[in-house]
mmCIF file of C-alpha atoms in Angstrom:
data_model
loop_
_atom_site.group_PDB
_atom_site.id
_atom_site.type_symbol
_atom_site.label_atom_id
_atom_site.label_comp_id
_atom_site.label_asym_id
_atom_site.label_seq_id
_atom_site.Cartn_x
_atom_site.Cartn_y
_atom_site.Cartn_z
ATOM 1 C CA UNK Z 197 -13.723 -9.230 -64.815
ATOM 2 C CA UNK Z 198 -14.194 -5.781 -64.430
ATOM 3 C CA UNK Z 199 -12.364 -4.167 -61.394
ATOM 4 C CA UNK Z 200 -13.811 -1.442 -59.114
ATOM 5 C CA UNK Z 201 -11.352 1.246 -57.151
ATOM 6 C CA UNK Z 202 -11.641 1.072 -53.380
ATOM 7 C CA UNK Z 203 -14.279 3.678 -52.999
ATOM 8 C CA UNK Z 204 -16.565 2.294 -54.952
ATOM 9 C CA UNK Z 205 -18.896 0.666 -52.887
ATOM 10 C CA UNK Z 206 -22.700 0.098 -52.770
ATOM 11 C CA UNK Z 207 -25.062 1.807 -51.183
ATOM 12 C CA UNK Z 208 -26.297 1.584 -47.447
ATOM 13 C CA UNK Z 209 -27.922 -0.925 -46.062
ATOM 14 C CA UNK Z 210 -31.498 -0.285 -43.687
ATOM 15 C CA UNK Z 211 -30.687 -1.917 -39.819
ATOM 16 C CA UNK Z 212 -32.617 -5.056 -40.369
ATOM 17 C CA UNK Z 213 -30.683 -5.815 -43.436
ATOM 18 C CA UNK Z 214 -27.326 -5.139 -42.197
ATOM 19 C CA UNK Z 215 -27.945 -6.948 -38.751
ATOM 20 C CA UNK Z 216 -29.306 -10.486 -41.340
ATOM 21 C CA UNK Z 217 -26.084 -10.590 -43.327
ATOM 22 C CA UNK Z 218 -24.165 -9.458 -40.896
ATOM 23 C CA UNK Z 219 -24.956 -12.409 -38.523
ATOM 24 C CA UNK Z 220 -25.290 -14.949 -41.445
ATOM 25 C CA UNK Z 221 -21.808 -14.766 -42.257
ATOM 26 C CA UNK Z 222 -20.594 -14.886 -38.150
ATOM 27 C CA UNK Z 223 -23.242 -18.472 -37.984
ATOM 28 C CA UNK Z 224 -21.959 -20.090 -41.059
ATOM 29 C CA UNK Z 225 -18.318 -19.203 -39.666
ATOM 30 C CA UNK Z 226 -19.271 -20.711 -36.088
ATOM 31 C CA UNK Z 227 -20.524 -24.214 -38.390
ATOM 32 C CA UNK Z 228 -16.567 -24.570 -38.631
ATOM 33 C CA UNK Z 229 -15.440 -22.620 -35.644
ATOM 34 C CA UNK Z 230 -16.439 -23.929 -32.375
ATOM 35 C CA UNK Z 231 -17.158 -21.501 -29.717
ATOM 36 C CA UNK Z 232 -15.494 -18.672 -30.367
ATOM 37 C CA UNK Z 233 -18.038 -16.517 -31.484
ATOM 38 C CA UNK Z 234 -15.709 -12.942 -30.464
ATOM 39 C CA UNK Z 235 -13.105 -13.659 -32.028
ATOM 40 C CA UNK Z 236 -14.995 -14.389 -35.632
ATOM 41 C CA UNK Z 237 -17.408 -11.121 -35.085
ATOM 42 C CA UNK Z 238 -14.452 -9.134 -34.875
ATOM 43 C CA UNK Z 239 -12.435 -10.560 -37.885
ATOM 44 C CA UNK Z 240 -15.579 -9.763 -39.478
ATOM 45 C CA UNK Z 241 -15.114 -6.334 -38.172
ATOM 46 C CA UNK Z 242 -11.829 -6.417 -39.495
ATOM 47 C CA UNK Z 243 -13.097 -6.901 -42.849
ATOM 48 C CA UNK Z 244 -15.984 -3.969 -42.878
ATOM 49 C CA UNK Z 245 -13.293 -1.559 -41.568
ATOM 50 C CA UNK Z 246 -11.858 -2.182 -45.192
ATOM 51 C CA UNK Z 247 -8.818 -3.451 -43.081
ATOM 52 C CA UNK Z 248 -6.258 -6.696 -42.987
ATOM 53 C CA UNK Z 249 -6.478 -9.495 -39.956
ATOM 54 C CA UNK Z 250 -2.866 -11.026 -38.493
ATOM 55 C CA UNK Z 251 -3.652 -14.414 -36.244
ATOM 56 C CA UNK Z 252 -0.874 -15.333 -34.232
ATOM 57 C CA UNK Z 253 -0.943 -18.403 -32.099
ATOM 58 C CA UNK Z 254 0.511 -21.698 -31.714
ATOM 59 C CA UNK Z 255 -0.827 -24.672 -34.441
ATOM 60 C CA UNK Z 256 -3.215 -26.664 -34.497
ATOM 61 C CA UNK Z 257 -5.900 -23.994 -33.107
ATOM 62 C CA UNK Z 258 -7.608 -22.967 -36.062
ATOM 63 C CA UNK Z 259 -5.957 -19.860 -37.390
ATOM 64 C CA UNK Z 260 -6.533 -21.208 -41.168
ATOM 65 C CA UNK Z 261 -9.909 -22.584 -40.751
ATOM 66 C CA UNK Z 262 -11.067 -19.569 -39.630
ATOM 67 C CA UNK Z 263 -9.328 -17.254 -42.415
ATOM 68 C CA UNK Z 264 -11.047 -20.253 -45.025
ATOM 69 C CA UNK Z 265 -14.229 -20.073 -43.301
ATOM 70 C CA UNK Z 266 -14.542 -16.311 -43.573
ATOM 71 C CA UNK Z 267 -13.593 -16.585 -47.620
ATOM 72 C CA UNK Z 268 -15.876 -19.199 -48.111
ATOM 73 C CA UNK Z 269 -18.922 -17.600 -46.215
ATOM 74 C CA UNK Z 270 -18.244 -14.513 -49.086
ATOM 75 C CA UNK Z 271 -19.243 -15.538 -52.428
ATOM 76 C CA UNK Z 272 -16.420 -14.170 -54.225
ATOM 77 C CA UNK Z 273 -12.818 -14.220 -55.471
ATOM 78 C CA UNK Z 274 -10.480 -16.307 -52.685
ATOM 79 C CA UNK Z 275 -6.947 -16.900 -53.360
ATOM 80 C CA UNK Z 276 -4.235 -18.414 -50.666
ATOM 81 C CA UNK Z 277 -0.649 -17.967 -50.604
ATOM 82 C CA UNK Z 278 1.599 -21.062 -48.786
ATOM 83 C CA UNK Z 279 4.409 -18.118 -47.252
ATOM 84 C CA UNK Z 280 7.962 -20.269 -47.664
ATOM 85 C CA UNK Z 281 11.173 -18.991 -48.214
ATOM 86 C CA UNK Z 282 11.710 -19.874 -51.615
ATOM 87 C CA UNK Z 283 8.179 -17.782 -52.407
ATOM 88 C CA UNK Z 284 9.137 -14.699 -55.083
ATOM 89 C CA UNK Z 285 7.758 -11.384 -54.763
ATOM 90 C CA UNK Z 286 6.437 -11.881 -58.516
ATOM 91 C CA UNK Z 287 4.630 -15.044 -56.774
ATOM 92 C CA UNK Z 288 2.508 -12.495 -54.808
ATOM 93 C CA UNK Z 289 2.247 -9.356 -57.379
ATOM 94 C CA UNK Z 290 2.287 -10.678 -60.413
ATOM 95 C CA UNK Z 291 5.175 -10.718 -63.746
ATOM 96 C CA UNK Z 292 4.989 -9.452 -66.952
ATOM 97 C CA UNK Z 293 5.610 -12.465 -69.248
ATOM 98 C CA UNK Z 294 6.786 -11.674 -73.074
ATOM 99 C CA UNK Z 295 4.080 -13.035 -75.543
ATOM 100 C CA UNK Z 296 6.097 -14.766 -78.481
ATOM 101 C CA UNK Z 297 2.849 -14.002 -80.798
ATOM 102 C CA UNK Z 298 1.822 -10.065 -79.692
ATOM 103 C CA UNK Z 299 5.588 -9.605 -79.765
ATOM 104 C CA UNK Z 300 5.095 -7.362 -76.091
ATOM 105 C CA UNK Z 301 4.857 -7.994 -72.861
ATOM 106 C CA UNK Z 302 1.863 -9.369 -71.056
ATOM 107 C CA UNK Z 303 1.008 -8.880 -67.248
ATOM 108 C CA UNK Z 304 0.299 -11.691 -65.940
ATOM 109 C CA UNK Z 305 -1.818 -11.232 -62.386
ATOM 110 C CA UNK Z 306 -0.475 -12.792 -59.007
ATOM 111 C CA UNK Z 307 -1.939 -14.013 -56.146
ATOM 112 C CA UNK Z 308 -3.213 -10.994 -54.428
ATOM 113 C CA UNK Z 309 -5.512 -10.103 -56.761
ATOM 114 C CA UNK Z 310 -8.494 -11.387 -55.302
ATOM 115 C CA UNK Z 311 -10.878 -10.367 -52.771
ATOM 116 C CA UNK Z 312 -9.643 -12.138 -49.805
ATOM 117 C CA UNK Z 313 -5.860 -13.291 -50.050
ATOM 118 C CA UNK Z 314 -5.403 -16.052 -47.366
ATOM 119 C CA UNK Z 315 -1.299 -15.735 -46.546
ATOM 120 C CA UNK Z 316 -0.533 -18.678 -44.642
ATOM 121 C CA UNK Z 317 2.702 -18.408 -42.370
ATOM 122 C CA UNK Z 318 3.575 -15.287 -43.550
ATOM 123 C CA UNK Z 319 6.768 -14.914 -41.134
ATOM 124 C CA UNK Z 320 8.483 -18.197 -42.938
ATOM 125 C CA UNK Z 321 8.704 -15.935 -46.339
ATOM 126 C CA UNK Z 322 11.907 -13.531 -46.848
ATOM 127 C CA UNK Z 323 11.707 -9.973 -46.058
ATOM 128 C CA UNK Z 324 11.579 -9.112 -49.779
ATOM 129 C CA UNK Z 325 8.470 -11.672 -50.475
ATOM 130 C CA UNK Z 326 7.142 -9.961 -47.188
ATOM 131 C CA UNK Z 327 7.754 -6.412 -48.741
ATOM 132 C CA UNK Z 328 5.616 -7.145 -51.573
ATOM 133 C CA UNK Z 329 2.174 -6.782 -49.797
ATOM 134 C CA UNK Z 330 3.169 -3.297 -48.810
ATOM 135 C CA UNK Z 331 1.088 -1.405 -51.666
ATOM 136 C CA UNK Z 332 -1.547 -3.347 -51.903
ATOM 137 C CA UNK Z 333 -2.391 -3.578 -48.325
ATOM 138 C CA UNK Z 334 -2.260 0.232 -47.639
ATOM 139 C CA UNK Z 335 -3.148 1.704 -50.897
ATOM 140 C CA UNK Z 336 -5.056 -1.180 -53.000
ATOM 141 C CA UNK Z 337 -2.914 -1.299 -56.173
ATOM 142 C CA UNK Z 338 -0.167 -3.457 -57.084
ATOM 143 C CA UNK Z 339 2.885 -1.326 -59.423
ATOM 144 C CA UNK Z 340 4.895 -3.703 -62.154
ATOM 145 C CA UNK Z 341 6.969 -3.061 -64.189
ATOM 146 C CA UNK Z 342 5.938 0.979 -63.990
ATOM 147 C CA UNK Z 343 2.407 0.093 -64.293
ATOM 148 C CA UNK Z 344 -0.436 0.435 -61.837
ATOM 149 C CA UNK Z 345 -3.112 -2.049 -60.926
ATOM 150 C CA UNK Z 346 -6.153 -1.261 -59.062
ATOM 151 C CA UNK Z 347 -7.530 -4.204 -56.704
ATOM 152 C CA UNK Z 348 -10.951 -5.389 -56.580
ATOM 153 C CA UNK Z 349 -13.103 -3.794 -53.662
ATOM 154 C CA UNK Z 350 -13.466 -5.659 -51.313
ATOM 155 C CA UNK Z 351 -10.140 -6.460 -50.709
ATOM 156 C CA UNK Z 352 -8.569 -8.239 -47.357
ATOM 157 C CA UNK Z 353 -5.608 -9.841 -46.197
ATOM 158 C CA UNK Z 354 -5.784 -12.500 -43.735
ATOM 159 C CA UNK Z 355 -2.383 -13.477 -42.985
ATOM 160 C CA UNK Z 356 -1.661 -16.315 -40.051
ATOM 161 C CA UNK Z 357 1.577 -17.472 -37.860
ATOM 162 C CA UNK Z 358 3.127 -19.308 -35.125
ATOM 163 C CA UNK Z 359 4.722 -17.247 -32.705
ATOM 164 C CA UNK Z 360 6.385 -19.927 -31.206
ATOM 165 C CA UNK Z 361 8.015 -22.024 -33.829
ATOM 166 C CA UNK Z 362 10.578 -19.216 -34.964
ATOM 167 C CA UNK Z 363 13.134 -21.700 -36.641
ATOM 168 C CA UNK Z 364 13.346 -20.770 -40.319
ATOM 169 C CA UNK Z 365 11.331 -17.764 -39.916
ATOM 170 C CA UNK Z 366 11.720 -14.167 -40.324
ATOM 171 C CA UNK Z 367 10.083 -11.368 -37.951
ATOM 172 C CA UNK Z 368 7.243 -9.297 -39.862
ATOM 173 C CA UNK Z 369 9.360 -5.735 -39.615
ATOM 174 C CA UNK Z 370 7.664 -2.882 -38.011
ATOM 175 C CA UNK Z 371 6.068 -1.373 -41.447
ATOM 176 C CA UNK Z 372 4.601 -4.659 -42.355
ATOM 177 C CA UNK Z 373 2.659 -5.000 -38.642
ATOM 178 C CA UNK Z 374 1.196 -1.834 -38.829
ATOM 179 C CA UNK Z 375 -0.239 -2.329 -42.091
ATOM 180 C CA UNK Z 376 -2.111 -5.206 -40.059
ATOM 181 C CA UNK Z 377 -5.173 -3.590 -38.531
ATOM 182 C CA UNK Z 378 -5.828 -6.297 -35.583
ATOM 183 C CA UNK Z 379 -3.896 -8.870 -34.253
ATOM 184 C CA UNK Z 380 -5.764 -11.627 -32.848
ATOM 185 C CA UNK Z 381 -5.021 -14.787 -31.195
ATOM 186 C CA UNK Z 382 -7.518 -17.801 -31.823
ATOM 187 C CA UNK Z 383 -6.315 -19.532 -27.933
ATOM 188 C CA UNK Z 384 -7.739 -23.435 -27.037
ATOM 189 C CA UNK Z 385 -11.222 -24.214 -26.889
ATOM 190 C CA UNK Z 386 -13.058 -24.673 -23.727
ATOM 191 C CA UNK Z 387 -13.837 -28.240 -23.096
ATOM 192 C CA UNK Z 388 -17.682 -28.003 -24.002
ATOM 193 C CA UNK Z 389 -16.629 -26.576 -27.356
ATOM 194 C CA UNK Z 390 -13.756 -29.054 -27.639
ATOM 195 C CA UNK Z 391 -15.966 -32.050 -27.200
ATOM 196 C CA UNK Z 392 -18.851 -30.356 -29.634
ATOM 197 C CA UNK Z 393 -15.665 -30.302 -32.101
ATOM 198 C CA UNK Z 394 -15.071 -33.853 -31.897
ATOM 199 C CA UNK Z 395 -18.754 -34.482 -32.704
ATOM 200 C CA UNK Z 396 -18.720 -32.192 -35.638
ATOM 201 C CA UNK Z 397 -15.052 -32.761 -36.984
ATOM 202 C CA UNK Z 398 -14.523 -36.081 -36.026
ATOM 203 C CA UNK Z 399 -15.942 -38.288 -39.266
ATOM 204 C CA UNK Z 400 -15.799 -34.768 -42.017
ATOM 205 C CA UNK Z 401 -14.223 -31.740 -42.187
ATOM 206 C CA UNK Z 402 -17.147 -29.182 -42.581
ATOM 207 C CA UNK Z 403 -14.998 -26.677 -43.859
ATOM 208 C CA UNK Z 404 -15.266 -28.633 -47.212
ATOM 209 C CA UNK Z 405 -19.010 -28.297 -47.173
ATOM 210 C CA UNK Z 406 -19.197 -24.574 -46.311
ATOM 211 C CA UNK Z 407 -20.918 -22.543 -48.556
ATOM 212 C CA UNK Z 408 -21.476 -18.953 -48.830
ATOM 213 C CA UNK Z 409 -23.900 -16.518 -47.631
ATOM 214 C CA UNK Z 410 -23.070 -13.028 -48.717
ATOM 215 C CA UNK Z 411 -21.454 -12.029 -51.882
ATOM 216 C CA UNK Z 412 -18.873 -9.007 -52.996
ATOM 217 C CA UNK Z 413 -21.452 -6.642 -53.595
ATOM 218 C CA UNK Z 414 -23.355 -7.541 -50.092
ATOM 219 C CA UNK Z 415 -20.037 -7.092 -48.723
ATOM 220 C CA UNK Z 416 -19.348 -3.514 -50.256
ATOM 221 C CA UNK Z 417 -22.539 -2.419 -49.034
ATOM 222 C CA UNK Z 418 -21.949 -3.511 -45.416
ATOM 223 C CA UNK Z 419 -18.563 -1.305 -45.665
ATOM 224 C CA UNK Z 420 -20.928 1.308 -46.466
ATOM 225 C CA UNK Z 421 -23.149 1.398 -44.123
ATOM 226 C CA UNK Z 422 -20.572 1.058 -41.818
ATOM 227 C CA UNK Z 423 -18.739 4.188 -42.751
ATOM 228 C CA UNK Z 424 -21.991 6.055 -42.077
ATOM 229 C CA UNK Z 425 -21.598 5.288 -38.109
ATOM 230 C CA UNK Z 426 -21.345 8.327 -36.220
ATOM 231 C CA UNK Z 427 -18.250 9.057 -34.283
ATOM 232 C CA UNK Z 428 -18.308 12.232 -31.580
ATOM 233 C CA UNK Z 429 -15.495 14.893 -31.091
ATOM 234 C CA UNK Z 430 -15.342 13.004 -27.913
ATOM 235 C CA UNK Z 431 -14.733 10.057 -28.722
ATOM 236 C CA UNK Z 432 -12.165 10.768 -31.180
ATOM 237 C CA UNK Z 433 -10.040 12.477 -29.175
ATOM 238 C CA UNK Z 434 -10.447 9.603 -26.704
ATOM 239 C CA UNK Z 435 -9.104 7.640 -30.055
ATOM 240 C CA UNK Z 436 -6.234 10.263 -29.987
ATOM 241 C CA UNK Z 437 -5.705 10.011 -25.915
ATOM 242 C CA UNK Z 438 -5.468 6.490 -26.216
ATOM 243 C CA UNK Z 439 -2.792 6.002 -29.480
ATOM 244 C CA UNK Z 440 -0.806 9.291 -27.637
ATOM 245 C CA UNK Z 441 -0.847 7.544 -24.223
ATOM 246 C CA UNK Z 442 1.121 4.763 -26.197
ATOM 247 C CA UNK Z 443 4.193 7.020 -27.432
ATOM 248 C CA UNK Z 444 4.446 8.473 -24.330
ATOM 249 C CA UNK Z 445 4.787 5.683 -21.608
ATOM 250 C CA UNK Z 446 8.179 4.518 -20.464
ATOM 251 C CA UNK Z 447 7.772 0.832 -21.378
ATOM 252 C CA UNK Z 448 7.621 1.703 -24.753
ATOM 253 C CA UNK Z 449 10.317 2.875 -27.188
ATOM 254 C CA UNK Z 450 8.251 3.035 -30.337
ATOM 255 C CA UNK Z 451 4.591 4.001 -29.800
ATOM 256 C CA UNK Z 452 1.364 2.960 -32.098
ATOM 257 C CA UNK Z 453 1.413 5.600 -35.763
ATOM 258 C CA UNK Z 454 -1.236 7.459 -36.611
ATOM 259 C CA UNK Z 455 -2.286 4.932 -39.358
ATOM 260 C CA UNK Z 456 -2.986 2.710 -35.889
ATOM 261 C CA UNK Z 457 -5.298 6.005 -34.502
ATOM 262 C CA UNK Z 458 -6.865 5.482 -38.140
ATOM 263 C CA UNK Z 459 -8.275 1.909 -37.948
ATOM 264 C CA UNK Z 460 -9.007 2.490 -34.383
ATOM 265 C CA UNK Z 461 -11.711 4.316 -35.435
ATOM 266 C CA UNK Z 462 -13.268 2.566 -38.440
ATOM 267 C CA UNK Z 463 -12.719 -0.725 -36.310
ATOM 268 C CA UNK Z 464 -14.760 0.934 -33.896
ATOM 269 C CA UNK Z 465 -17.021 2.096 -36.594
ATOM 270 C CA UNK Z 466 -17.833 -1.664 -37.818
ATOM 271 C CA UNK Z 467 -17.757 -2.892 -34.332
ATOM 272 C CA UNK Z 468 -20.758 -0.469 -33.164
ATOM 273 C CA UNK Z 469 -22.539 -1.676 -36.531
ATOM 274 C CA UNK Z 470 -22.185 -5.155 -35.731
ATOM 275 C CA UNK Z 471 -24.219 -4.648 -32.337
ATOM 276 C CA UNK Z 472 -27.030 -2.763 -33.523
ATOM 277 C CA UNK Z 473 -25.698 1.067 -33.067
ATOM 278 C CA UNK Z 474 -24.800 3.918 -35.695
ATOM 279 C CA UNK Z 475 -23.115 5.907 -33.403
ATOM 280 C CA UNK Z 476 -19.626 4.608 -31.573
ATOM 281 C CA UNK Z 477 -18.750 4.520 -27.608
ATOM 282 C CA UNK Z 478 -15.449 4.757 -26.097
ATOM 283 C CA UNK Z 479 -15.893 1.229 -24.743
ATOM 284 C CA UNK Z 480 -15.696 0.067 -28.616
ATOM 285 C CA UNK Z 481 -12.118 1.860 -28.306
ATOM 286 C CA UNK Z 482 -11.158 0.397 -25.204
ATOM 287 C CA UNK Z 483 -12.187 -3.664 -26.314
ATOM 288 C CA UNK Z 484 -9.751 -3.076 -29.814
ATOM 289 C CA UNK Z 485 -7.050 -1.336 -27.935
ATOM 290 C CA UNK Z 486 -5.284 -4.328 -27.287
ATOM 291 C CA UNK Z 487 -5.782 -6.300 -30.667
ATOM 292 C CA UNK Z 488 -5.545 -2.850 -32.862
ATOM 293 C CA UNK Z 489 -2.577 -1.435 -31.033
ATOM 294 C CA UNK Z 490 -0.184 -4.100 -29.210
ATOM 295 C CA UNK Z 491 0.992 -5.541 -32.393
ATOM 296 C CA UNK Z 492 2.021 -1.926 -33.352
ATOM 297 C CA UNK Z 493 4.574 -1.391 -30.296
ATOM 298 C CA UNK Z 494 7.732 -1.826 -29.125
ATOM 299 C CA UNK Z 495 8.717 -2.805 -25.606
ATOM 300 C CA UNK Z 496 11.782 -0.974 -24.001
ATOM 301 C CA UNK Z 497 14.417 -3.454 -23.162
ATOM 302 C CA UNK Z 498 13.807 -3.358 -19.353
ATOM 303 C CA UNK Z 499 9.751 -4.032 -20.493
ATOM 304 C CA UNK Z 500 11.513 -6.902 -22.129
ATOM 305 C CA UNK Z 501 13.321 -8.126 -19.362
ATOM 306 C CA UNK Z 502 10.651 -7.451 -16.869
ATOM 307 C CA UNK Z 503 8.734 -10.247 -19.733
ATOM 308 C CA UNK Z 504 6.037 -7.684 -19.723
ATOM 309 C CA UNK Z 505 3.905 -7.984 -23.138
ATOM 310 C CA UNK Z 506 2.716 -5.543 -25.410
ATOM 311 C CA UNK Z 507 -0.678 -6.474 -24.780
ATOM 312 C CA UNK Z 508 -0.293 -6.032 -21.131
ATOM 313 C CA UNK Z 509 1.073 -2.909 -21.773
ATOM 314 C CA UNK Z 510 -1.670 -1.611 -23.712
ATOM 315 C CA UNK Z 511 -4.553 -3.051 -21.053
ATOM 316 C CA UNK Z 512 -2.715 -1.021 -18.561
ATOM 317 C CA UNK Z 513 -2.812 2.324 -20.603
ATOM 318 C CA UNK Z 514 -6.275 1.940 -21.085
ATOM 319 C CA UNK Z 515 -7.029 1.131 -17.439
ATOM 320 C CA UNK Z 516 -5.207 4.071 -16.633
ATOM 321 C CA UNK Z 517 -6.605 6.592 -18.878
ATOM 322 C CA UNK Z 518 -9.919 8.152 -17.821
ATOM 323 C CA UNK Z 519 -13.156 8.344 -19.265
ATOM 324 C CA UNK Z 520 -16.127 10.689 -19.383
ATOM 325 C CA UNK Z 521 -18.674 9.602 -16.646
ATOM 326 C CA UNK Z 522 -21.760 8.763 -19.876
ATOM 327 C CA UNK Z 523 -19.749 6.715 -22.013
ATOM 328 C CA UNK Z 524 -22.317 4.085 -21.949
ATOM 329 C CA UNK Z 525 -25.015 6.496 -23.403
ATOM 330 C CA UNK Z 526 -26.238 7.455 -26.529
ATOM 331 C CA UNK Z 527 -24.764 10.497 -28.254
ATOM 332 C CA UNK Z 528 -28.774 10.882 -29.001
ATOM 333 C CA UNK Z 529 -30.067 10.681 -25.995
ATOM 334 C CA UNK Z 530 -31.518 13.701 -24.372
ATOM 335 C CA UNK Z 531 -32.725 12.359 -21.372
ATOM 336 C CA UNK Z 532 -31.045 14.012 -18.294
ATOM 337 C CA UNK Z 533 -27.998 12.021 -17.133
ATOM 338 C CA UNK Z 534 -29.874 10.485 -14.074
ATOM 339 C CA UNK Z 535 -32.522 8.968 -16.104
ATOM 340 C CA UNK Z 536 -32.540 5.365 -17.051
ATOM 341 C CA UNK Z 537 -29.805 2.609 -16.566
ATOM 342 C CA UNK Z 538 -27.074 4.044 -18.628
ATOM 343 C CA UNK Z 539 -27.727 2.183 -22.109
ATOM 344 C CA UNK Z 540 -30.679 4.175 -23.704
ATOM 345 C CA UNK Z 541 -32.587 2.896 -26.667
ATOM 346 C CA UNK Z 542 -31.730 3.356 -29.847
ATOM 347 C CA UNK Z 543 -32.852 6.664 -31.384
ATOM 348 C CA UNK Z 544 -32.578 7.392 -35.391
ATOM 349 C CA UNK Z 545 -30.127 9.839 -36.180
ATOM 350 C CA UNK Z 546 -31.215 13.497 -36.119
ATOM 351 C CA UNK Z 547 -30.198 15.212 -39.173
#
C-alpha cells in the first residue's frame, strides 16, 4: 500500500458532514462503552488533533475496549502491541532481515506502522522498548538501519496503563509523557450504566461485532476541517497564560513544554469542531487543561508530600487565572456586549 506523509490530508468537510461522521464514530463507540460519552468525544478529539491518547486507570474499567472500539469504528489499518518486558525495540519499529535469494537486506515493517497502534500496558515494557515510539509519535517516521520511513496519515497512538499495579513496571520518563497529548482516566460507571452493561455484555462481547463507520480518508478529511477552526490572538495567548502559569507556580518543579502549549491548541481546535463551532473559546482551553497538561508536570517534593496531584494542581491554575469578561461569545458576533445571553448563533466566517 501506498503511504501518504502527514500533511497530506483531504479536503474539508461542509458542517453537516463533519457533525454525521463525527457523531457516527462517538455512537458506535458508546455500543461498547457504556455511559461515558466525554470521555470517548474527546479521545476522538485526540485523534483529529493528529495527536496520541494515554489512559491511565485501574483494570477492569475499559481502557482497552475503548482504544479497540475507536480502531474498529475507523475502517482502516489497526495493529496492537502487548507492552512486556521481554518486548524488543525491533518488535515496535521494525528489522531489516537479510534475504538469502536478493543477497541484501530487506526491511521488514513493525508494529507501528499502521493507522492506529493500540500499546497495551505500555509502562510494563523497558525504557529502551519505550524509547522506540519517540520518532514516530512526534515526527511520523520510523529511522532503521539509516533509513527513513514515512507513516501512514492518519496515524495515532493509543497507549493504556495501570497506575496502581507498579510491580514489574517501569515509569513512562518525562519525554515519553509529553509526546502523549491527553491523559485520560476512564473511572467506574454509574450504576444506571453499570446495570445497562450487564444487559449488553452479559451473554456477548459487542466489541466482537463492532463494525466501522468512517474510513482513513473520512478521517483525514475531518483533521482537515479541523485545522481550519479559527483561533483569536486572544485566545492564544490565553493558551500561552495558561502553559506559563504552569512553569511558574511553586508546586511545580518542571512546568508543561511548549510542545504541551502546541496540542493545547489543536485539541481545542477539534474540540470546538466536535460541538458545532469553527472558531475556539477559552473555555475549550480551560476543560483540556487538566487532561492536556497534568500528565506533563512535575510536583515539587513538598506538593508530593502535601499528596497534592498534578491534576489538582492544574484545576487550581486555571481557577486562578483570569479571563476576558465575553469568553462565551462568538469571535463573529457584532452584537453589542449586552445583547443576547452570552452564546450567540453561529455566524459563517467572514473572509
Amino acid at each position: 500500500m501506498t503511504q501518504q506523509t502527514w500533511d497530506e490530508v483531504g479536503g474539508v468537510l461542509p458542517h453537516d458532514e463533519f457533525r454525521a461522521a463525527s457523531e457516527a464514530i462517538v455512537a458506535n463507540i458508546e455500543h461498547v462503552i457504556e455511559g461515558k460519552t466525554a470521555t470517548v468525544r474527546l479521545a476522538l478529539a485526540v485523534l483529529l488533533a493528529e495527536g496520541h491518547l494515554l489512559i491511565e486507570d485501574v483494570p477492569g474499567v475499559g481502557k482497552t475496549k475503548l482504544a479497540k472500539a475507536l480502531a474498529r469504528s475507523i475502517d482502516c489499518s489497526v495493529r496492537r502491541i502487548q507492552f512486556t518486558p521481554d518486548l524488543l525495540p525491533s518488535d515496535v519499529t521494525g528489522v531489516s532481515v537479510y534475504n538469502q535469494e536478493t543477497h541484501d537486506f530487506e526491511f521488514r515493517p513493525g508494529a507501528v506502522f499502521a493507522n492506529l497502534v493500540v500499546g497495551d500496558e505500555i509502562n510494563r515494557a523497558s525504557p529502551k522498548t519505550q524509547s522506540a515510539l519517540l520518532e514516530c509519535m512526534e515526527e511520523r517516521q520510523v529511522t532503521v538501519d539509516g533509513v527513513t520511513y514515512q507513516l501512514q496519515t492518519p496515524f495515532m497512538v493509543i497507549a493504556t496503563q495501570n497506575p496502581i499495579e507498579m510491580e514489574g513496571t517501569y515509569p513512562l520518563p518525562e519525554a515519553q509523557r509529553d509526546r502523549f497529548t491527553a491523559r485520560i482516566a476512564m473511572g467506574y460507571p454509574d450504576p444506571a450504566a453499570e446495570l445497562a452493561m450487564l444487559d449488553g455484555h452479559g451473554a456477548a462481547d459487542p466489541l466482537q461485532e463492532l463494525g466501522a463507520v468512517s474510513d482513513a480518508d473520512t478521517v483525514r478529511r475531518l483533521i482537515a476541517t479541523v485545522r481550519e477552526v479559527h483561533v483569536a490572538d486572544a485566545v492564544k495567548q490565553y493558551a500561552v497564560d495558561l502553559v506559563t502559569a504552569t512553569r511558574e507556580a511553586p508546586d511545580l518543579r518542571l512546568g508543561a513544554s511548549p510542545r504541551a502549549t502546541l496540542q493545547l491548541l489543536r485539541t481545542a481546535r477539534a474540540v470546538a469542531a466536535l460541538e458545532g463551532r469553527d472558531y475556539v473559546l477559552p473555555d475549550d482551553l480551560q476543560a483540556l487543561a487538566v487532561p492536556v497538561l497534568a500528565h506533563r508536570i512535575i510536583p515539587t517534593a513538598d506538593a508530593q508530600l502535601a499528596r497534592r496531584t498534578t491534576d489538582a494542581i492544574v484545576s487550581e491554575l486555571v481557577h486562578r487565572l483570569p479571563l476576558q469578561h465575553d469568553r462565551q461569545r462568538s469571535p463573529y458576533d457584532a452584537r453589542p456586549s449586552g445583547e443576547g445571553n452570552g452564546r450567540a448563533p453561529y455566524e459563517p466566517r467572514r473572509r
